[in-house]
């Protein structure tokens, strides 16, 4: 029975690594999608300076994407990790392990099925232990390779790099664009397309006397006015 218990512990370790692998994949996809959506919506708002309706659509679309991907790629795998036996039976796990290890094939599944039928048959139990001894030394967890998730990094790093570059060179893309989306119900007035530069060395004047202010007008670039 010790070998059977060892086999079951190995199967449980396999299931834990199986769902951990799914969680790693989900986290990479979740952050890749959220970073991309944040980058796209902030950039569109910064360039387009849209009205309240469009900003509201951006805001609730981003929230919906976040909640959907969080549940699908993070919460569900965590739930599966916490309920290993309910999510993946020993029999199904044995089939997956058998597909990965040619030397095991259906032997593991057959051993588990026989074990359930041989609770009171000492001779059959001894036979099962003898058969499982041939592959009990094989680490089932090796059937799961975390490194396969590297392929999802191509979705994660590009938006992360772009956000870093924009924060470095155009920080207002997020400080203004994201701010207007978050406060989508607020009316934002664009800055004037010019600025006044006072040329007077001193702004002191005598009461009731005229005072001449020397100004230079500096034209500035501004985005289109919001259509609220």
PDB file of C-alpha atoms in Angstrom:
ATOM      1  CA  UNK A   1       0.000   0.000   0.000  1.00  0.00           C
ATOM      2  CA  UNK A   2       2.974   2.310   0.491  1.00  0.00           C
ATOM      3  CA  UNK A   3       3.626   2.368  -3.241  1.00  0.00           C
ATOM      4  CA  UNK A   4      -0.016   3.191  -3.958  1.00  0.00           C
ATOM      5  CA  UNK A   5       0.107   6.058  -1.474  1.00  0.00           C
ATOM      6  CA  UNK A   6       3.303   7.310  -3.107  1.00  0.00           C
ATOM      7  CA  UNK A   7       1.619   7.129  -6.507  1.00  0.00           C
ATOM      8  CA  UNK A   8      -1.371   9.126  -5.239  1.00  0.00           C
ATOM      9  CA  UNK A   9       0.889  11.784  -3.716  1.00  0.00           C
ATOM     10  CA  UNK A  10       2.679  12.054  -7.035  1.00  0.00           C
ATOM     11  CA  UNK A  11      -0.608  12.424  -8.877  1.00  0.00           C
ATOM     12  CA  UNK A  12      -1.665  15.186  -6.488  1.00  0.00           C
ATOM     13  CA  UNK A  13       1.654  16.961  -7.009  1.00  0.00           C
ATOM     14  CA  UNK A  14       1.086  16.688 -10.766  1.00  0.00           C
ATOM     15  CA  UNK A  15      -2.386  18.238 -10.489  1.00  0.00           C
ATOM     16  CA  UNK A  16      -1.019  21.092  -8.392  1.00  0.00           C
ATOM     17  CA  UNK A  17       1.685  21.853 -10.939  1.00  0.00           C
ATOM     18  CA  UNK A  18      -0.834  21.472 -13.762  1.00  0.00           C
ATOM     19  CA  UNK A  19      -3.089  24.238 -12.430  1.00  0.00           C
ATOM     20  CA  UNK A  20      -0.138  26.356 -11.329  1.00  0.00           C
ATOM     21  CA  UNK A  21       1.022  26.263 -14.933  1.00  0.00           C
ATOM     22  CA  UNK A  22      -2.416  27.397 -16.071  1.00  0.00           C
ATOM     23  CA  UNK A  23      -2.295  30.232 -13.528  1.00  0.00           C
ATOM     24  CA  UNK A  24       1.123  31.404 -14.770  1.00  0.00           C
ATOM     25  CA  UNK A  25      -0.199  31.484 -18.317  1.00  0.00           C
ATOM     26  CA  UNK A  26      -3.297  33.356 -17.153  1.00  0.00           C
ATOM     27  CA  UNK A  27      -1.301  35.989 -15.271  1.00  0.00           C
ATOM     28  CA  UNK A  28       0.853  36.697 -18.328  1.00  0.00           C
ATOM     29  CA  UNK A  29      -2.195  37.006 -20.585  1.00  0.00           C
ATOM     30  CA  UNK A  30      -4.076  39.092 -18.019  1.00  0.00           C
ATOM     31  CA  UNK A  31      -1.322  41.690 -17.621  1.00  0.00           C
ATOM     32  CA  UNK A  32      -0.623  41.707 -21.363  1.00  0.00           C
ATOM     33  CA  UNK A  33      -4.264  42.473 -22.141  1.00  0.00           C
ATOM     34  CA  UNK A  34      -4.671  45.066 -19.381  1.00  0.00           C
ATOM     35  CA  UNK A  35      -1.468  46.907 -20.297  1.00  0.00           C
ATOM     36  CA  UNK A  36      -2.463  46.910 -23.974  1.00  0.00           C
ATOM     37  CA  UNK A  37      -5.980  48.186 -23.241  1.00  0.00           C
ATOM     38  CA  UNK A  38      -4.629  50.878 -20.917  1.00  0.00           C
ATOM     39  CA  UNK A  39      -2.123  51.977 -23.546  1.00  0.00           C
ATOM     40  CA  UNK A  40      -4.680  52.049 -26.377  1.00  0.00           C
ATOM     41  CA  UNK A  41      -7.437  53.889 -24.502  1.00  0.00           C
ATOM     42  CA  UNK A  42      -5.082  56.446 -22.920  1.00  0.00           C
ATOM     43  CA  UNK A  43      -3.440  57.155 -26.275  1.00  0.00           C
ATOM     44  CA  UNK A  44      -6.759  57.537 -28.085  1.00  0.00           C
ATOM     45  CA  UNK A  45      -8.086  59.937 -25.459  1.00  0.00           C
ATOM     46  CA  UNK A  46      -4.868  61.944 -25.351  1.00  0.00           C
ATOM     47  CA  UNK A  47      -4.914  62.384 -29.142  1.00  0.00           C
ATOM     48  CA  UNK A  48      -8.662  62.666 -29.696  1.00  0.00           C
ATOM     49  CA  UNK A  49      -9.742  64.506 -26.534  1.00  0.00           C
ATOM     50  CA  UNK A  50     -13.197  62.936 -26.852  1.00  0.00           C
ATOM     51  CA  UNK A  51     -16.495  63.905 -25.277  1.00  0.00           C
ATOM     52  CA  UNK A  52     -18.068  62.419 -22.155  1.00  0.00           C
ATOM     53  CA  UNK A  53     -19.877  59.641 -24.021  1.00  0.00           C
ATOM     54  CA  UNK A  54     -16.761  58.263 -25.715  1.00  0.00           C
ATOM     55  CA  UNK A  55     -14.716  58.586 -22.523  1.00  0.00           C
ATOM     56  CA  UNK A  56     -17.448  56.684 -20.662  1.00  0.00           C
ATOM     57  CA  UNK A  57     -17.335  53.912 -23.268  1.00  0.00           C
ATOM     58  CA  UNK A  58     -13.555  53.717 -22.853  1.00  0.00           C
ATOM     59  CA  UNK A  59     -13.880  53.577 -19.067  1.00  0.00           C
ATOM     60  CA  UNK A  60     -16.525  50.854 -18.856  1.00  0.00           C
ATOM     61  CA  UNK A  61     -14.943  48.831 -21.659  1.00  0.00           C
ATOM     62  CA  UNK A  62     -11.660  48.823 -19.752  1.00  0.00           C
ATOM     63  CA  UNK A  63     -13.417  47.811 -16.526  1.00  0.00           C
ATOM     64  CA  UNK A  64     -15.265  45.008 -18.348  1.00  0.00           C
ATOM     65  CA  UNK A  65     -12.070  43.711 -19.946  1.00  0.00           C
ATOM     66  CA  UNK A  66     -10.315  43.782 -16.571  1.00  0.00           C
ATOM     67  CA  UNK A  67     -13.075  41.900 -14.739  1.00  0.00           C
ATOM     68  CA  UNK A  68     -13.567  39.314 -17.482  1.00  0.00           C
ATOM     69  CA  UNK A  69      -9.865  38.509 -17.864  1.00  0.00           C
ATOM     70  CA  UNK A  70      -9.311  38.559 -14.091  1.00  0.00           C
ATOM     71  CA  UNK A  71     -12.040  35.976 -13.541  1.00  0.00           C
ATOM     72  CA  UNK A  72     -11.136  33.812 -16.546  1.00  0.00           C
ATOM     73  CA  UNK A  73      -7.336  33.809 -16.248  1.00  0.00           C
ATOM     74  CA  UNK A  74      -6.691  34.387 -12.538  1.00  0.00           C
ATOM     75  CA  UNK A  75      -9.638  33.637 -10.230  1.00  0.00           C
ATOM     76  CA  UNK A  76     -10.713  30.391 -11.919  1.00  0.00           C
ATOM     77  CA  UNK A  77      -7.186  28.843 -11.897  1.00  0.00           C
ATOM     78  CA  UNK A  78      -6.807  29.863  -8.230  1.00  0.00           C
ATOM     79  CA  UNK A  79     -10.135  28.188  -7.466  1.00  0.00           C
ATOM     80  CA  UNK A  80      -8.956  25.075  -9.297  1.00  0.00           C
ATOM     81  CA  UNK A  81      -5.747  25.043  -7.277  1.00  0.00           C
ATOM     82  CA  UNK A  82      -7.765  25.143  -4.076  1.00  0.00           C
ATOM     83  CA  UNK A  83     -10.011  22.259  -5.195  1.00  0.00           C
ATOM     84  CA  UNK A  84      -7.620  19.877  -6.930  1.00  0.00           C
ATOM     85  CA  UNK A  85      -9.618  16.700  -6.468  1.00  0.00           C
ATOM     86  CA  UNK A  86     -12.888  18.256  -7.625  1.00  0.00           C
ATOM     87  CA  UNK A  87     -11.416  19.906 -10.716  1.00  0.00           C
ATOM     88  CA  UNK A  88      -9.263  17.044 -12.015  1.00  0.00           C
ATOM     89  CA  UNK A  89      -9.875  13.439 -10.963  1.00  0.00           C
ATOM     90  CA  UNK A  90      -7.038  11.009 -10.365  1.00  0.00           C
ATOM     91  CA  UNK A  91      -8.198   9.004 -13.386  1.00  0.00           C
ATOM     92  CA  UNK A  92      -8.056  11.964 -15.767  1.00  0.00           C
ATOM     93  CA  UNK A  93      -4.717  13.028 -14.353  1.00  0.00           C
ATOM     94  CA  UNK A  94      -3.452   9.463 -14.877  1.00  0.00           C
ATOM     95  CA  UNK A  95      -4.496   9.616 -18.529  1.00  0.00           C
ATOM     96  CA  UNK A  96      -2.555  12.874 -19.015  1.00  0.00           C
ATOM     97  CA  UNK A  97       0.515  11.453 -17.294  1.00  0.00           C
ATOM     98  CA  UNK A  98       0.304   8.282 -19.380  1.00  0.00           C
ATOM     99  CA  UNK A  99       0.222  10.329 -22.577  1.00  0.00           C
ATOM    100  CA  UNK A 100       3.436  12.094 -21.588  1.00  0.00           C
ATOM    101  CA  UNK A 101       5.378   9.031 -20.387  1.00  0.00           C
ATOM    102  CA  UNK A 102       5.338   6.203 -22.993  1.00  0.00           C
ATOM    103  CA  UNK A 103       6.622   3.707 -20.433  1.00  0.00           C
ATOM    104  CA  UNK A 104       3.521   4.279 -18.297  1.00  0.00           C
ATOM    105  CA  UNK A 105       0.735   4.577 -20.880  1.00  0.00           C
ATOM    106  CA  UNK A 106      -2.401   2.983 -19.365  1.00  0.00           C
ATOM    107  CA  UNK A 107      -0.605   1.164 -16.554  1.00  0.00           C
ATOM    108  CA  UNK A 108      -1.160   3.974 -14.042  1.00  0.00           C
ATOM    109  CA  UNK A 109      -4.868   4.280 -14.824  1.00  0.00           C
ATOM    110  CA  UNK A 110      -5.362   0.517 -14.652  1.00  0.00           C
ATOM    111  CA  UNK A 111      -3.550   0.342 -11.322  1.00  0.00           C
ATOM    112  CA  UNK A 112      -5.806   3.004  -9.804  1.00  0.00           C
ATOM    113  CA  UNK A 113      -8.947   1.312 -11.077  1.00  0.00           C
ATOM    114  CA  UNK A 114      -7.845  -2.074  -9.755  1.00  0.00           C
ATOM    115  CA  UNK A 115      -6.926  -0.543  -6.429  1.00  0.00           C
ATOM    116  CA  UNK A 116     -10.501   0.673  -5.989  1.00  0.00           C
ATOM    117  CA  UNK A 117     -11.784  -2.848  -6.597  1.00  0.00           C
ATOM    118  CA  UNK A 118      -9.216  -4.604  -4.443  1.00  0.00           C
ATOM    119  CA  UNK A 119      -9.740  -3.016  -1.046  1.00  0.00           C
ATOM    120  CA  UNK A 120     -10.324  -6.410   0.638  1.00  0.00           C
ATOM    121  CA  UNK A 121      -8.244  -8.584  -1.666  1.00  0.00           C
ATOM    122  CA  UNK A 122      -4.708  -8.800  -0.297  1.00  0.00           C
ATOM    123  CA  UNK A 123      -3.460 -10.903  -3.198  1.00  0.00           C
ATOM    124  CA  UNK A 124      -4.717  -8.444  -5.813  1.00  0.00           C
ATOM    125  CA  UNK A 125      -3.297  -5.521  -3.861  1.00  0.00           C
ATOM    126  CA  UNK A 126       0.089  -7.196  -3.800  1.00  0.00           C
ATOM    127  CA  UNK A 127      -0.134  -7.683  -7.557  1.00  0.00           C
ATOM    128  CA  UNK A 128      -0.987  -4.001  -8.051  1.00  0.00           C
ATOM    129  CA  UNK A 129       1.956  -2.894  -5.949  1.00  0.00           C
ATOM    130  CA  UNK A 130       4.269  -5.118  -7.954  1.00  0.00           C
ATOM    131  CA  UNK A 131       3.064  -3.600 -11.224  1.00  0.00           C
ATOM    132  CA  UNK A 132       3.208   0.020 -10.002  1.00  0.00           C
ATOM    133  CA  UNK A 133       6.720  -0.477  -8.636  1.00  0.00           C
ATOM    134  CA  UNK A 134       7.981  -0.351 -12.228  1.00  0.00           C
ATOM    135  CA  UNK A 135       7.031   3.317 -12.644  1.00  0.00           C
ATOM    136  CA  UNK A 136       6.583   4.635  -9.089  1.00  0.00           C
ATOM    137  CA  UNK A 137      10.057   6.195  -9.264  1.00  0.00           C
ATOM    138  CA  UNK A 138       9.081   8.392 -12.240  1.00  0.00           C
ATOM    139  CA  UNK A 139       8.406  12.025 -11.188  1.00  0.00           C
ATOM    140  CA  UNK A 140       4.995  12.726 -12.689  1.00  0.00           C
ATOM    141  CA  UNK A 141       5.432  16.481 -12.255  1.00  0.00           C
ATOM    142  CA  UNK A 142       8.008  16.414 -15.060  1.00  0.00           C
ATOM    143  CA  UNK A 143       5.076  16.101 -17.455  1.00  0.00           C
ATOM    144  CA  UNK A 144       4.426  19.819 -16.825  1.00  0.00           C
ATOM    145  CA  UNK A 145       6.944  22.292 -18.193  1.00  0.00           C
ATOM    146  CA  UNK A 146       6.634  25.873 -16.948  1.00  0.00           C
ATOM    147  CA  UNK A 147       8.945  27.115 -19.703  1.00  0.00           C
ATOM    148  CA  UNK A 148       6.238  26.683 -22.348  1.00  0.00           C
ATOM    149  CA  UNK A 149       4.749  29.901 -20.994  1.00  0.00           C
ATOM    150  CA  UNK A 150       7.685  31.844 -22.430  1.00  0.00           C
ATOM    151  CA  UNK A 151       5.762  32.133 -25.693  1.00  0.00           C
ATOM    152  CA  UNK A 152       3.256  34.405 -23.960  1.00  0.00           C
ATOM    153  CA  UNK A 153       5.960  36.908 -23.029  1.00  0.00           C
ATOM    154  CA  UNK A 154       5.735  38.292 -26.575  1.00  0.00           C
ATOM    155  CA  UNK A 155       2.293  39.620 -25.638  1.00  0.00           C
ATOM    156  CA  UNK A 156       3.432  41.000 -22.276  1.00  0.00           C
ATOM    157  CA  UNK A 157       6.705  42.830 -22.910  1.00  0.00           C
ATOM    158  CA  UNK A 158       5.809  45.037 -25.944  1.00  0.00           C
ATOM    159  CA  UNK A 159       3.005  47.014 -24.212  1.00  0.00           C
ATOM    160  CA  UNK A 160       5.091  47.176 -21.028  1.00  0.00           C
ATOM    161  CA  UNK A 161       8.038  48.603 -22.981  1.00  0.00           C
ATOM    162  CA  UNK A 162       5.816  51.115 -24.800  1.00  0.00           C
ATOM    163  CA  UNK A 163       4.286  52.305 -21.530  1.00  0.00           C
ATOM    164  CA  UNK A 164       7.774  52.743 -20.071  1.00  0.00           C
ATOM    165  CA  UNK A 165       8.922  54.767 -23.094  1.00  0.00           C
ATOM    166  CA  UNK A 166       5.811  56.957 -23.053  1.00  0.00           C
ATOM    167  CA  UNK A 167       6.235  57.585 -19.321  1.00  0.00           C
ATOM    168  CA  UNK A 168       9.810  58.595 -20.032  1.00  0.00           C
ATOM    169  CA  UNK A 169       9.210  60.865 -23.028  1.00  0.00           C
ATOM    170  CA  UNK A 170       5.460  61.707 -23.093  1.00  0.00           C
ATOM    171  CA  UNK A 171       4.213  61.293 -19.504  1.00  0.00           C
ATOM    172  CA  UNK A 172       1.213  63.537 -20.157  1.00  0.00           C
ATOM    173  CA  UNK A 173      -0.182  60.797 -22.415  1.00  0.00           C
ATOM    174  CA  UNK A 174      -1.167  58.974 -19.228  1.00  0.00           C
ATOM    175  CA  UNK A 175      -1.444  61.850 -16.779  1.00  0.00           C
ATOM    176  CA  UNK A 176      -3.940  63.584 -19.084  1.00  0.00           C
ATOM    177  CA  UNK A 177      -5.443  60.798 -21.199  1.00  0.00           C
ATOM    178  CA  UNK A 178      -5.990  58.342 -18.352  1.00  0.00           C
ATOM    179  CA  UNK A 179      -7.170  61.099 -16.015  1.00  0.00           C
ATOM    180  CA  UNK A 180      -9.874  62.212 -18.449  1.00  0.00           C
ATOM    181  CA  UNK A 181     -11.075  58.614 -18.918  1.00  0.00           C
ATOM    182  CA  UNK A 182     -11.269  57.968 -15.171  1.00  0.00           C
ATOM    183  CA  UNK A 183     -13.158  61.242 -14.683  1.00  0.00           C
ATOM    184  CA  UNK A 184     -15.252  60.710 -17.800  1.00  0.00           C
ATOM    185  CA  UNK A 185     -18.240  62.695 -16.468  1.00  0.00           C
ATOM    186  CA  UNK A 186     -16.158  65.814 -15.912  1.00  0.00           C
ATOM    187  CA  UNK A 187     -15.873  68.546 -18.533  1.00  0.00           C
ATOM    188  CA  UNK A 188     -12.310  69.333 -19.544  1.00  0.00           C
ATOM    189  CA  UNK A 189     -11.498  72.643 -21.220  1.00  0.00           C
ATOM    190  CA  UNK A 190      -8.513  72.636 -23.521  1.00  0.00           C
ATOM    191  CA  UNK A 191      -5.671  75.015 -22.838  1.00  0.00           C
ATOM    192  CA  UNK A 192      -5.577  78.233 -24.864  1.00  0.00           C
ATOM    193  CA  UNK A 193      -3.475  77.997 -28.026  1.00  0.00           C
ATOM    194  CA  UNK A 194      -1.291  80.878 -26.794  1.00  0.00           C
ATOM    195  CA  UNK A 195       0.520  82.094 -23.725  1.00  0.00           C
ATOM    196  CA  UNK A 196       1.359  85.589 -22.419  1.00  0.00           C
ATOM    197  CA  UNK A 197       4.943  86.411 -21.487  1.00  0.00           C
ATOM    198  CA  UNK A 198       5.268  89.598 -19.414  1.00  0.00           C
ATOM    199  CA  UNK A 199       8.346  91.580 -20.364  1.00  0.00           C
ATOM    200  CA  UNK A 200       8.226  94.225 -17.612  1.00  0.00           C
ATOM    201  CA  UNK A 201      11.158  94.094 -15.226  1.00  0.00           C
ATOM    202  CA  UNK A 202       8.915  95.335 -12.415  1.00  0.00           C
ATOM    203  CA  UNK A 203       5.161  95.215 -11.860  1.00  0.00           C
ATOM    204  CA  UNK A 204       5.076  97.979  -9.249  1.00  0.00           C
ATOM    205  CA  UNK A 205       2.905 101.031 -10.069  1.00  0.00           C
ATOM    206  CA  UNK A 206       1.585 104.193  -8.438  1.00  0.00           C
ATOM    207  CA  UNK A 207      -2.048 104.328  -7.406  1.00  0.00           C
ATOM    208  CA  UNK A 208      -4.425 105.978  -9.950  1.00  0.00           C
ATOM    209  CA  UNK A 209      -1.667 106.224 -12.569  1.00  0.00           C
ATOM    210  CA  UNK A 210      -1.539 104.419 -15.894  1.00  0.00           C
ATOM    211  CA  UNK A 211       0.761 101.450 -16.076  1.00  0.00           C
ATOM    212  CA  UNK A 212       1.958  99.968 -19.344  1.00  0.00           C
ATOM    213  CA  UNK A 213       2.360  96.208 -19.481  1.00  0.00           C
ATOM    214  CA  UNK A 214       4.643  94.829 -22.155  1.00  0.00           C
ATOM    215  CA  UNK A 215       3.553  91.438 -23.413  1.00  0.00           C
ATOM    216  CA  UNK A 216       4.734  88.865 -25.896  1.00  0.00           C
ATOM    217  CA  UNK A 217       2.215  86.337 -27.183  1.00  0.00           C
ATOM    218  CA  UNK A 218       3.605  82.847 -27.628  1.00  0.00           C
ATOM    219  CA  UNK A 219       1.558  80.484 -29.795  1.00  0.00           C
ATOM    220  CA  UNK A 220       1.248  76.953 -28.448  1.00  0.00           C
ATOM    221  CA  UNK A 221       0.053  73.694 -29.965  1.00  0.00           C
ATOM    222  CA  UNK A 222      -3.185  72.428 -28.492  1.00  0.00           C
ATOM    223  CA  UNK A 223      -5.362  69.419 -29.125  1.00  0.00           C
ATOM    224  CA  UNK A 224      -8.937  69.934 -30.391  1.00  0.00           C
ATOM    225  CA  UNK A 225     -11.488  71.167 -27.897  1.00  0.00           C
ATOM    226  CA  UNK A 226     -13.630  68.490 -26.225  1.00  0.00           C
ATOM    227  CA  UNK A 227     -17.132  68.175 -27.588  1.00  0.00           C
ATOM    228  CA  UNK A 228     -19.113  68.062 -24.364  1.00  0.00           C
TER     229      UNK A 228
END
